[in-house]
XYZ file of C-alpha atoms in Angstrom:
274
model
C 73.640 63.138 174.423
C 70.965 65.203 173.150
C 70.417 68.128 175.124
C 67.422 70.635 175.416
C 66.953 74.614 174.868
C 67.298 75.217 178.702
C 70.527 72.940 178.775
C 72.166 74.864 176.120
C 71.770 78.541 177.704
C 72.718 76.668 181.197
C 75.700 75.468 179.404
C 76.670 78.807 177.909
C 76.087 80.895 180.973
C 78.234 78.615 182.526
C 80.753 78.832 180.051
C 81.019 82.640 180.312
C 81.119 82.325 183.902
C 84.333 79.989 183.286
C 86.075 82.326 180.901
C 84.738 80.563 178.035
C 82.367 81.281 175.112
C 78.748 79.763 175.325
C 78.248 76.487 173.300
C 75.690 76.362 170.361
C 75.289 75.141 167.028
C 77.778 75.105 163.938
C 77.225 76.874 161.025
C 76.068 74.568 158.342
C 79.011 76.146 155.550
C 81.744 74.945 157.674
C 82.628 72.311 160.733
C 85.473 74.111 161.782
C 84.857 77.711 160.424
C 83.597 80.763 161.614
C 80.675 83.099 161.020
C 81.570 86.873 160.433
C 79.943 90.115 161.322
C 80.619 93.586 161.572
C 79.515 94.502 165.299
C 78.523 92.551 168.304
C 74.484 93.475 167.615
C 74.660 91.742 164.060
C 75.778 88.849 165.500
C 72.468 87.785 167.260
C 71.921 86.084 170.553
C 73.628 82.464 169.190
C 75.361 81.639 165.892
C 73.094 80.100 163.565
C 72.696 76.464 162.463
C 74.390 75.167 165.336
C 74.852 71.388 166.096
C 74.044 70.178 169.669
C 77.276 69.353 171.491
C 78.722 72.372 169.791
C 80.425 75.289 171.203
C 81.283 79.062 170.055
C 82.677 82.123 171.244
C 82.248 85.467 170.050
C 85.722 86.372 168.969
C 86.668 89.957 167.770
C 88.929 89.657 165.046
C 91.955 92.669 164.756
C 92.342 94.787 161.443
C 95.313 93.792 159.552
C 97.562 95.966 158.103
C 100.649 95.781 155.787
C 103.638 98.038 155.191
C 103.680 100.060 151.665
C 106.482 102.205 150.496
C 105.897 105.230 147.929
C 107.631 107.021 145.804
C 107.009 110.783 146.470
C 108.322 113.832 144.322
C 109.871 115.938 146.863
C 110.925 118.571 143.967
C 109.115 119.015 140.713
C 112.180 120.140 139.270
C 111.661 123.294 136.387
C 113.544 125.319 133.988
C 115.448 128.527 134.010
C 116.378 131.027 131.441
C 120.281 131.662 130.820
C 120.922 134.892 128.745
C 124.097 134.408 126.636
C 125.281 138.085 125.306
C 125.900 138.989 121.745
C 129.110 138.509 119.914
C 130.995 141.587 118.249
C 133.189 141.657 115.105
C 134.261 144.178 112.839
C 134.061 144.739 109.171
C 135.012 147.378 106.427
C 132.381 148.907 104.444
C 131.837 151.541 102.011
C 130.325 154.593 103.763
C 128.372 157.546 101.445
C 129.672 160.421 101.910
C 127.838 162.643 99.428
C 124.285 161.681 98.278
C 124.309 161.384 94.270
C 122.738 164.161 92.337
C 122.234 166.242 89.226
C 122.641 169.702 87.242
C 119.926 171.215 85.219
C 120.962 172.641 81.670
C 118.284 174.062 79.601
C 118.128 173.580 75.552
C 116.011 176.255 73.454
C 112.624 174.540 71.515
C 113.430 173.849 67.954
C 111.110 174.817 64.979
C 110.354 174.441 61.290
C 108.105 175.545 58.603
C 106.024 173.298 56.873
C 103.063 173.412 54.804
C 99.698 171.757 56.277
C 96.425 170.967 54.536
C 93.819 172.166 56.602
C 90.015 170.870 56.454
C 87.836 173.928 56.047
C 84.303 171.953 55.628
C 84.265 168.285 56.859
C 82.360 166.059 54.751
C 78.763 165.195 54.750
C 75.697 163.986 53.163
C 72.096 165.192 51.820
C 69.362 162.827 51.488
C 67.005 163.023 48.404
C 63.562 161.273 48.511
C 62.901 158.477 46.527
C 59.027 157.444 45.701
C 57.704 153.841 45.975
C 57.117 151.920 42.808
C 53.869 150.067 41.792
C 52.774 147.367 39.617
C 49.145 145.985 38.251
C 48.080 142.683 39.468
C 45.380 140.645 37.783
C 44.371 137.728 40.013
C 41.343 134.999 40.167
C 39.720 134.836 43.392
C 37.189 132.129 44.311
C 34.374 133.063 45.406
C 32.663 130.011 46.257
C 33.866 126.723 46.124
C 32.669 123.468 44.240
C 30.102 121.526 46.113
C 26.551 119.130 45.441
C 23.402 119.923 46.244
C 19.708 118.200 45.715
C 17.674 119.045 43.336
C 13.780 118.139 41.884
C 13.950 115.700 39.045
C 11.004 114.032 36.925
C 11.126 111.502 33.727
C 11.597 108.483 35.765
C 12.691 105.619 33.250
C 13.701 103.230 35.505
C 11.002 100.383 36.664
C 9.438 100.392 39.574
C 9.724 97.407 41.943
C 6.223 95.650 42.591
C 4.837 97.771 40.795
C 4.935 100.731 42.893
C 4.396 104.894 41.786
C 6.528 107.400 41.613
C 5.621 110.320 43.625
C 8.704 112.675 44.318
C 12.360 112.376 42.734
C 15.475 114.014 44.125
C 18.945 114.261 42.582
C 22.360 114.945 44.185
C 23.977 117.233 41.644
C 27.570 118.849 41.406
C 27.557 122.663 41.378
C 30.835 124.285 40.363
C 33.131 126.698 41.994
C 32.957 130.368 41.568
C 35.670 132.669 40.373
C 36.122 136.526 39.785
C 38.842 138.177 38.363
C 40.201 141.108 40.477
C 42.809 144.023 39.221
C 44.982 145.662 41.726
C 47.884 148.228 42.258
C 50.457 146.128 44.259
C 53.423 148.485 45.626
C 57.044 146.442 44.606
C 59.147 149.010 46.768
C 58.428 151.292 49.495
C 59.171 155.291 49.509
C 62.784 155.773 50.648
C 65.671 158.330 50.636
C 68.629 158.342 49.238
C 72.053 159.395 50.675
C 74.502 161.264 48.448
C 77.687 162.469 50.211
C 79.106 165.547 49.990
C 83.224 165.769 50.122
C 85.194 167.958 52.204
C 86.776 171.233 51.517
C 90.073 171.933 52.236
C 92.970 174.722 51.915
C 96.904 174.641 51.868
C 98.556 176.743 54.869
C 101.947 177.052 56.112
C 103.015 177.532 59.289
C 105.773 177.551 62.165
C 105.996 173.735 63.541
C 107.715 172.971 66.872
C 109.976 170.490 66.185
C 111.256 170.116 69.590
C 110.236 171.464 72.656
C 112.451 173.449 75.392
C 113.604 171.199 77.775
C 115.735 170.613 81.406
C 118.526 168.346 80.716
C 119.919 166.647 84.304
C 123.251 165.917 84.001
C 124.165 163.202 87.150
C 126.864 164.038 89.460
C 127.927 160.562 91.051
C 127.810 160.237 94.828
C 131.358 159.672 97.011
C 132.051 157.512 99.348
C 134.827 156.339 101.857
C 135.794 153.164 103.419
C 135.290 152.821 107.380
C 135.599 149.911 109.904
C 132.043 149.119 111.521
C 131.493 147.278 114.473
C 128.943 144.835 113.540
C 127.163 141.362 115.881
C 128.279 138.220 114.319
C 126.548 136.100 116.978
C 123.387 137.798 117.950
C 122.388 137.268 121.759
C 120.572 134.558 122.548
C 118.600 132.444 125.603
C 118.834 129.123 126.688
C 116.383 127.011 128.851
C 118.337 125.047 131.517
C 115.860 122.325 132.875
C 116.118 120.811 136.577
C 114.995 116.907 136.618
C 112.268 116.524 139.517
C 113.827 114.719 142.762
C 112.037 112.125 144.397
C 111.811 110.339 148.102
C 110.917 106.769 149.167
C 108.441 107.261 152.053
C 107.247 103.776 153.873
C 103.939 104.192 155.575
C 101.428 101.675 157.217
C 98.373 100.902 155.103
C 94.911 98.765 156.453
C 94.306 95.997 154.492
C 91.156 94.934 156.401
C 88.859 96.233 159.011
C 88.507 94.331 162.680
C 84.758 92.696 162.767
C 83.213 89.776 165.488
C 82.458 86.525 164.820
C 81.344 83.462 166.436
C 84.142 80.636 166.472
C 83.910 77.229 167.525
C 85.587 76.227 170.726
C 86.157 73.181 172.636
C 84.215 74.130 176.240
C 82.770 72.111 179.434
C 79.147 71.738 178.533
C 77.017 72.459 181.559
C 73.946 70.737 181.663
C 70.773 70.060 184.016
């Protein structure tokens, strides 16, 4: 049966009057499924993709809840300090009654007669001038080195080719080097001074010499002790940390798994037609 748009509207109105949802087309995704929406305003006036002959109702799906059990810390625990007092005992000790000391004994100085060579004038030196020494040196010095030069020539005896006539003759000749002898006085050793030592002068004297100076001798006096019984710490005081473990409790609470929502749901209904 084919319904017109007007027939579908009238059928939906009649269905609502009878307590049913309006008829409309089914969603293309599923022939028996539902179309979800967050709120009634989001669903629209009719369900989408419905086919003729199908009816849909606007349905509110309630939120879902689950029971969850958690382990909760009731007491985090902690630590406290316990002081353990020290332990004492006794031991025998040697106690000092009188400090060690000393007494002083004076000893006079010791002398002897000795002969000693005393320096009257220390050793020294005097400087004597020494003149320079010279010698005469004769040396041959080059005045001009050997060279060559062009000079005018004459008396040509060589035949001239082609019967030519000689007008000018130049000859390249060697000019020997020129030297001269120079005599001069050359210093062999420069002037200097000569150091002549002067020996030291001494005299012999007799004097009283200190062999051992006066001194104060320390004669030690030993310390004096006595034996006593002394209270001592065998084990010192200490602090012990006592830890308290944490305490837990089980708490059961209701947790929302999903929110409620509105959706179009396909239903069976009487179709109202005109």
